[in-house]
């Protein structure tokens, strides 16, 4: 098998290789584990690597490969350390957060296993999936943040350590790290993926979702995680809206120029584009989103916070303290704001297949931050599906990303659009650490 298989091939092609006679899965997983062990001291993508469990899974799959192998047969995956995995504690980004091991897998982990995925371990999350930066580095440049909170999942994917990952988003925690690290992620429509066995941040904003190196694998994971057939790609020209407002005014001149160049290439490939003027009060939703997130974090952690606030790192503590000050009236206002905006903004999608906008407003900052979620938090607030794809390299060879957003429950159609975008625009090369 190619020494760098994850760099070159979508999963169905690799699956065919692993289904050949012999210990293909075991050899492949040993290769991945050795690579992780060599890179993790500097990259810091993994909370733990389950070498014994992964090799046991691989051997079992090799011995049973001709008994209706699943669609993810042999796929090495990472699980964000917010999800329960049987036999391991869910530390949620804080060492010593719990000593209790999970007694069963979360539903989404169970679905991955049943489809034939091999769990290599638990990837790093920022503490309690909030804003305090992790130890994880960006594989493209160790001086830049990988984003958060699904930091380890994004970094491990970019470094070709795994082919798929499980993450979650309350603000921008799937799509921002995917954009920064040059991979793909999907925040699905709110509520279509189960959240049992997942450490909550805010129950009314939390979205589990898949991450992958390419859009076709992202669609494959989405199908498994939702118990639906894998979305099919229908190559066609789409008509997409380009929302203005903060998505143009807050984007750096350099990234806006690249975005316009991408739109021009897509136009030449047959896409249609319509500029969309957002309501004048659109930016007020950011405060509504933050307040709902703060209120949810307080409700989740109030007992422990009141008992020992020193357990919580600074930015989580600030968020929870904000939540303590919010009245019921203010939270009702924020919820009504979400309802009102869903009703208004859905009208702006009429006649369009979705919206397309830059993946971020500026290149990833340094490691003292996880970046700004402003280009992603509106869709978490509204519960609309969002797909982030890396499409090229910009300044200092850092990845540049696009995102597509659609109306609720257009997830499958949105993945097809993302696949077509990716086929036209391409994707970044391997980052410096992603060479094995």
Coordinates of C-alpha atoms in Angstrom, one line a residue:
X1 CA 0.0 0.0 0.0
X2 CA 1.1 3.5 -0.7
X3 CA 3.2 5.0 2.1
X4 CA 1.0 8.0 2.2
X5 CA -2.5 6.6 1.5
X6 CA -4.5 9.1 3.4
X7 CA -3.0 11.9 1.5
X8 CA -4.1 10.7 -1.9
X9 CA -7.2 8.6 -1.9
X10 CA -10.8 8.9 -0.8
X11 CA -11.9 6.2 1.7
X12 CA -13.7 3.8 -0.7
X13 CA -10.5 3.3 -2.6
X14 CA -8.5 2.6 0.5
X15 CA -11.3 0.3 1.7
X16 CA -10.8 -1.8 -1.4
X17 CA -7.1 -2.2 -0.5
X18 CA -7.9 -3.2 3.1
X19 CA -10.3 -5.8 1.8
X20 CA -7.6 -7.7 0.0
X21 CA -6.5 -11.0 1.6
X22 CA -4.0 -10.8 4.5
X23 CA -3.5 -8.6 7.6
X24 CA -4.1 -5.4 5.6
X25 CA -6.0 -3.6 8.4
X26 CA -3.5 -4.6 11.1
X27 CA -0.6 -3.4 9.0
X28 CA -2.3 -0.1 8.1
X29 CA -3.3 0.6 11.7
X30 CA 0.2 -0.2 13.0
X31 CA 1.5 2.3 10.5
X32 CA -0.9 5.0 11.7
X33 CA -0.1 4.3 15.4
X34 CA 3.7 4.6 14.7
X35 CA 3.2 7.8 12.9
X36 CA 1.0 9.3 15.7
X37 CA 3.6 8.2 18.3
X38 CA 6.3 10.0 16.3
X39 CA 4.4 13.2 15.8
X40 CA 2.2 13.6 18.9
X41 CA 4.9 14.9 21.2
X42 CA 5.2 18.0 19.0
X43 CA 1.7 18.2 17.4
X44 CA -0.3 17.4 20.6
X45 CA -3.4 16.2 18.8
X46 CA -4.2 13.2 21.0
X47 CA -5.5 13.0 24.6
X48 CA -4.9 9.2 24.5
X49 CA -4.1 6.6 21.9
X50 CA -5.7 3.2 22.4
X51 CA -3.1 1.1 20.6
X52 CA -4.3 -2.2 22.1
X53 CA -8.0 -1.6 21.3
X54 CA -7.2 -0.3 17.8
X55 CA -5.1 -3.3 16.9
X56 CA -7.6 -5.7 18.4
X57 CA -10.3 -4.1 16.2
X58 CA -8.0 -4.3 13.1
X59 CA -7.3 -8.0 13.6
X60 CA -11.0 -8.8 14.1
X61 CA -11.8 -7.0 10.9
X62 CA -9.0 -8.8 9.0
X63 CA -10.5 -12.1 10.1
X64 CA -14.0 -11.2 9.3
X65 CA -13.5 -9.0 6.2
X66 CA -15.7 -11.2 3.9
X67 CA -18.7 -11.0 6.2
X68 CA -20.6 -8.0 4.9
X69 CA -17.9 -5.4 5.7
X70 CA -19.3 -2.0 6.6
X71 CA -18.8 1.3 4.6
X72 CA -16.1 2.5 7.0
X73 CA -14.3 -0.8 7.0
X74 CA -10.8 -0.2 8.5
X75 CA -11.1 3.6 8.6
X76 CA -8.9 5.0 11.4
X77 CA -10.9 7.7 13.3
X78 CA -10.3 10.0 16.2
X79 CA -13.0 10.8 18.8
X80 CA -13.1 14.3 20.4
X81 CA -12.7 13.9 24.1
X82 CA -16.2 15.1 24.8
X83 CA -17.7 11.8 23.6
X84 CA -18.0 8.7 25.8
X85 CA -16.0 5.8 24.6
X86 CA -16.4 2.6 26.6
X87 CA -13.6 1.9 29.1
X88 CA -12.1 5.4 29.1
X89 CA -12.9 8.6 31.1
X90 CA -14.3 11.6 29.3
X91 CA -11.9 14.3 30.5
X92 CA -13.4 17.1 28.3
X93 CA -10.1 18.9 28.0
X94 CA -9.3 19.1 31.7
X95 CA -7.0 16.5 33.2
X96 CA -8.6 15.0 36.3
X97 CA -12.0 16.3 35.3
X98 CA -13.3 12.8 36.1
X99 CA -11.9 9.4 37.2
X100 CA -15.0 7.5 36.1
X101 CA -14.7 5.5 32.9
X102 CA -17.6 5.5 30.4
X103 CA -19.7 2.4 30.8
X104 CA -20.8 2.5 27.2
X105 CA -20.2 4.3 23.9
X106 CA -22.1 7.3 22.9
X107 CA -24.6 6.5 20.1
X108 CA -22.4 8.2 17.5
X109 CA -19.4 6.2 18.5
X110 CA -21.5 3.0 18.4
X111 CA -22.5 3.9 14.8
X112 CA -18.9 4.4 13.7
X113 CA -17.9 1.0 15.2
X114 CA -20.8 -0.8 13.5
X115 CA -19.8 0.7 10.2
X116 CA -16.3 -0.8 10.6
X117 CA -14.3 2.3 11.8
X118 CA -11.3 1.7 14.0
X119 CA -11.0 4.0 17.0
X120 CA -7.4 5.1 17.4
X121 CA -8.2 7.1 20.5
X122 CA -9.5 10.4 21.9
X123 CA -8.4 13.7 20.3
X124 CA -7.7 16.9 22.2
X125 CA -10.5 19.3 22.9
X126 CA -10.2 22.8 24.4
X127 CA -11.3 22.7 28.0
X128 CA -15.0 22.0 28.1
X129 CA -15.2 22.8 24.4
X130 CA -14.8 26.5 25.1
X131 CA -12.3 29.3 24.4
X132 CA -9.2 28.5 26.4
X133 CA -6.4 27.4 23.9
X134 CA -5.2 23.8 23.8
X135 CA -1.7 22.4 23.6
X136 CA -2.4 21.2 20.1
X137 CA -0.5 22.9 17.3
X138 CA -1.5 23.7 13.7
X139 CA 0.2 21.2 11.4
X140 CA 0.8 24.0 8.8
X141 CA 2.6 26.2 11.2
X142 CA 3.2 25.5 14.9
X143 CA 3.1 29.2 15.6
X144 CA -0.6 29.4 14.7
X145 CA -3.6 28.0 16.5
X146 CA -5.4 25.0 15.1
X147 CA -8.6 26.5 16.2
X148 CA -11.0 25.1 18.7
X149 CA -12.6 23.4 20.2
X150 CA -12.2 20.3 18.0
X151 CA -8.5 21.1 17.8
X152 CA -7.0 17.6 18.0
X153 CA -9.4 16.1 15.5
X154 CA -8.6 18.8 12.9
X155 CA -4.9 18.6 13.4
X156 CA -4.8 14.8 13.3
X157 CA -6.7 14.8 10.0
X158 CA -4.5 17.4 8.5
X159 CA -1.4 15.4 9.4
X160 CA -2.8 12.3 7.8
X161 CA -2.9 10.4 11.0
X162 CA -6.6 9.5 10.6
X163 CA -9.2 9.5 7.8
X164 CA -12.2 10.6 9.8
X165 CA -13.1 12.2 13.1
X166 CA -15.9 13.1 15.4
X167 CA -16.2 16.7 16.7
X168 CA -18.8 19.1 18.0
X169 CA -19.8 22.7 17.6
X170 CA -21.6 25.2 19.9
X171 CA -20.1 28.3 18.2
X172 CA -17.5 27.5 15.6
X173 CA -15.8 24.4 17.0
X174 CA -16.1 22.1 14.0
X175 CA -15.7 24.4 11.1
X176 CA -13.2 26.9 12.4
X177 CA -10.5 24.3 13.2
X178 CA -11.2 22.5 9.9
X179 CA -10.7 25.8 8.1
X180 CA -7.5 26.6 9.9
X181 CA -6.1 23.1 9.5
X182 CA -7.0 22.7 5.8
X183 CA -9.6 19.8 6.2
X184 CA -13.4 19.5 5.9
X185 CA -16.1 19.6 8.5
X186 CA -19.9 19.6 8.7
X187 CA -22.1 21.1 11.4
X188 CA -25.4 19.5 10.6
X189 CA -28.9 20.8 11.1
X190 CA -29.6 21.0 14.8
X191 CA -31.1 17.9 16.3
X192 CA -30.4 15.4 13.6
X193 CA -27.5 13.7 15.4
X194 CA -28.0 12.2 18.9
X195 CA -26.1 13.9 21.7
X196 CA -26.3 11.2 24.4
X197 CA -22.9 10.4 25.8
X198 CA -21.6 13.8 24.9
X199 CA -20.4 16.4 27.5
X200 CA -22.7 19.4 26.9
X201 CA -21.8 23.0 26.6
X202 CA -25.3 24.4 25.9
X203 CA -28.0 21.8 25.1
X204 CA -29.8 24.2 22.8
X205 CA -26.7 25.0 20.7
X206 CA -24.6 21.8 20.7
X207 CA -24.1 20.1 17.3
X208 CA -22.1 16.9 17.0
X209 CA -20.7 16.4 13.5
X210 CA -18.1 14.7 11.2
X211 CA -14.7 15.8 10.0
X212 CA -12.7 14.4 7.2
X213 CA -9.8 15.1 4.8
X214 CA -12.1 15.5 1.8
X215 CA -15.8 16.1 1.1
X216 CA -16.6 12.6 -0.2
X217 CA -15.4 11.0 3.0
X218 CA -17.3 13.7 5.0
X219 CA -20.5 12.6 3.2
X220 CA -19.7 9.0 3.9
X221 CA -19.4 9.8 7.6
X222 CA -22.5 11.9 7.6
X223 CA -24.5 8.9 6.2
X224 CA -23.2 6.6 8.9
X225 CA -23.7 9.0 11.8
X226 CA -27.3 9.8 10.7
X227 CA -28.2 6.2 9.8
X228 CA -29.0 7.4 6.3
X229 CA -27.7 6.4 2.9
X230 CA -24.5 8.3 1.9
X231 CA -25.5 11.5 0.0
X232 CA -24.9 11.1 -3.7
X233 CA -23.0 13.8 -5.6
X234 CA -24.9 15.2 -8.6
X235 CA -22.5 17.4 -10.6
X236 CA -24.4 20.4 -11.7
X237 CA -24.3 24.2 -11.7
X238 CA -25.8 25.7 -8.5
X239 CA -27.0 29.2 -7.7
X240 CA -25.6 30.4 -4.5
X241 CA -26.1 33.6 -2.5
X242 CA -23.2 35.6 -1.2
X243 CA -24.3 37.2 2.1
X244 CA -22.8 40.7 2.7
X245 CA -22.7 42.4 6.1
X246 CA -20.0 41.2 8.4
X247 CA -18.9 38.4 6.0
X248 CA -17.6 41.0 3.6
X249 CA -16.9 44.0 5.9
X250 CA -14.9 42.0 8.4
X251 CA -12.9 39.9 6.0
X252 CA -9.3 41.0 5.4
X253 CA -8.6 42.5 2.0
X254 CA -6.3 39.6 1.1
X255 CA -8.8 36.9 1.9
X256 CA -11.6 38.8 0.2
X257 CA -9.5 39.0 -2.9
X258 CA -9.0 35.3 -2.8
X259 CA -12.7 34.7 -2.2
X260 CA -13.6 36.8 -5.3
X261 CA -11.1 34.8 -7.3
X262 CA -12.7 31.6 -6.2
X263 CA -16.2 32.9 -7.1
X264 CA -14.9 33.8 -10.5
X265 CA -13.5 30.3 -11.1
X266 CA -16.8 28.9 -10.0
X267 CA -18.7 31.2 -12.3
X268 CA -16.6 30.0 -15.2
X269 CA -17.6 26.4 -14.2
X270 CA -21.3 27.3 -14.5
X271 CA -22.2 28.4 -11.0
X272 CA -24.5 31.4 -10.6
X273 CA -24.1 33.9 -7.8
X274 CA -26.5 36.5 -6.2
X275 CA -25.4 39.0 -3.6
X276 CA -27.6 38.9 -0.5
X277 CA -28.1 41.9 1.7
X278 CA -28.5 40.8 5.3
X279 CA -30.9 42.6 7.7
X280 CA -29.4 45.7 9.3
X281 CA -29.6 44.1 12.8
X282 CA -28.0 40.8 11.7
X283 CA -24.9 41.4 13.9
X284 CA -27.0 41.6 17.0
X285 CA -27.4 37.9 16.9
X286 CA -23.8 37.4 18.1
X287 CA -24.7 38.7 21.5
X288 CA -27.8 36.5 21.6
X289 CA -25.7 33.5 20.7
X290 CA -23.1 34.3 23.3
X291 CA -25.7 34.7 26.0
X292 CA -27.4 31.4 25.2
X293 CA -24.0 29.7 25.3
X294 CA -23.1 31.3 28.6
X295 CA -26.5 30.4 30.1
X296 CA -26.1 26.8 28.9
X297 CA -22.6 26.5 30.3
X298 CA -23.8 27.8 33.7
X299 CA -26.7 25.4 33.8
X300 CA -24.4 22.5 32.9
X301 CA -21.6 23.3 35.4
X302 CA -23.2 25.4 38.1
X303 CA -23.0 22.8 40.9
X304 CA -19.3 22.1 40.3
X305 CA -18.5 25.8 39.7
X306 CA -20.1 26.8 43.0
X307 CA -18.2 24.1 44.8
X308 CA -14.8 24.6 43.3
X309 CA -14.4 27.4 40.7
X310 CA -10.6 26.9 40.5
X311 CA -11.2 23.7 38.4
X312 CA -12.3 25.9 35.5
X313 CA -9.7 27.6 33.3
X314 CA -10.1 31.4 32.8
X315 CA -12.2 31.7 29.7
X316 CA -14.6 28.9 30.8
X317 CA -14.9 30.7 34.1
X318 CA -15.7 34.0 32.4
X319 CA -18.3 32.3 30.3
X320 CA -20.0 30.7 33.3
X321 CA -19.9 33.9 35.3
X322 CA -21.6 35.7 32.5
X323 CA -24.3 32.9 32.6
X324 CA -24.9 33.5 36.3
X325 CA -25.9 37.2 35.6
X326 CA -28.4 36.4 32.9
X327 CA -32.1 36.7 33.7
X328 CA -34.9 34.6 32.5
X329 CA -36.2 37.6 30.5
X330 CA -32.9 38.0 28.7
X331 CA -32.7 34.4 27.8
X332 CA -36.3 34.5 26.4
X333 CA -35.3 37.5 24.4
X334 CA -32.3 35.6 22.9
X335 CA -34.5 32.6 22.1
X336 CA -37.1 34.9 20.4
X337 CA -34.3 36.5 18.5
X338 CA -33.3 33.1 17.1
X339 CA -36.9 32.4 16.1
X340 CA -37.4 35.8 14.4
X341 CA -34.1 35.6 12.5
X342 CA -34.8 32.0 11.2
X343 CA -38.1 33.2 9.9
X344 CA -36.6 36.3 8.2
X345 CA -33.4 34.9 6.9
X346 CA -35.1 31.8 5.3
X347 CA -36.8 34.2 2.9
X348 CA -33.4 35.3 1.7
X349 CA -32.6 31.8 0.6
X350 CA -35.6 31.7 -1.7
X351 CA -34.6 30.6 -5.2
X352 CA -31.0 29.8 -4.0
X353 CA -29.3 26.4 -3.4
X354 CA -27.4 27.9 -0.4
X355 CA -25.0 30.6 0.6
X356 CA -21.2 30.6 0.1
X357 CA -18.8 32.8 2.1
X358 CA -15.2 32.8 3.3
X359 CA -14.2 30.2 5.8
X360 CA -12.7 32.8 8.2
X361 CA -12.1 36.6 8.3
X362 CA -8.4 36.4 8.9
X363 CA -5.6 33.8 8.9
X364 CA -5.3 31.8 12.2
X365 CA -3.8 33.9 15.0
X366 CA -1.1 32.7 17.4
X367 CA -1.4 29.9 19.9
X368 CA -2.6 32.1 22.7
X369 CA -6.1 32.1 21.1
X370 CA -8.4 29.7 19.3
X371 CA -9.5 32.4 16.8
X372 CA -12.8 34.2 16.2
X373 CA -16.0 32.1 15.6
X374 CA -18.0 35.0 14.1
X375 CA -18.3 33.4 10.6
X376 CA -19.6 30.2 12.1
X377 CA -21.6 31.0 15.3
X378 CA -24.6 32.5 13.4
X379 CA -25.3 29.0 11.9
X380 CA -24.9 27.4 15.3
X381 CA -27.3 29.9 16.7
X382 CA -29.9 29.3 13.9
X383 CA -29.3 25.6 13.8
X384 CA -28.7 25.6 10.0
X385 CA -26.3 23.2 8.3
X386 CA -22.8 24.4 7.4
X387 CA -20.0 22.7 5.5
X388 CA -16.4 24.0 5.6
X389 CA -14.0 23.0 2.9
X390 CA -10.3 23.9 2.4
X391 CA -9.7 25.0 -1.2
X392 CA -6.2 26.4 -1.6
X393 CA -3.2 27.9 0.2
X394 CA -2.6 31.6 0.8
X395 CA -0.1 33.6 2.8
X396 CA 2.8 31.5 4.1
X397 CA 1.1 28.5 2.5
X398 CA -1.6 28.5 5.2
X399 CA -4.9 27.0 4.1
X400 CA -7.8 29.1 2.8
X401 CA -11.3 27.8 3.2
X402 CA -14.9 28.3 2.0
X403 CA -18.1 27.5 3.7
X404 CA -21.5 26.8 2.4
X405 CA -24.7 27.3 4.4
X406 CA -28.2 26.0 3.7
X407 CA -31.7 26.0 5.0
X408 CA -32.6 23.5 7.7
X409 CA -32.5 19.8 6.7
X410 CA -30.8 20.5 3.4
X411 CA -27.7 18.7 4.8
X412 CA -27.5 16.1 2.0
X413 CA -27.9 18.7 -0.8
X414 CA -25.3 20.9 0.9
X415 CA -22.8 18.1 0.9
X416 CA -23.4 17.7 -2.9
X417 CA -22.8 21.4 -3.4
X418 CA -19.6 21.2 -1.3
X419 CA -18.3 18.3 -3.3
X420 CA -18.9 20.2 -6.6
X421 CA -17.2 23.3 -5.2
X422 CA -14.2 21.1 -4.1
X423 CA -14.0 19.4 -7.5
X424 CA -13.7 22.9 -9.2
X425 CA -11.4 24.6 -6.7
X426 CA -9.2 21.7 -5.5
X427 CA -7.7 21.5 -2.0
X428 CA -4.4 22.4 -0.3
X429 CA -1.4 20.2 -0.4
X430 CA -0.1 18.4 2.6
X431 CA 1.1 20.4 5.6
X432 CA 4.7 20.1 6.7
X433 CA 4.0 17.3 9.2
X434 CA 1.6 15.5 6.9
X435 CA 4.1 13.5 4.9
X436 CA 3.7 9.9 6.1

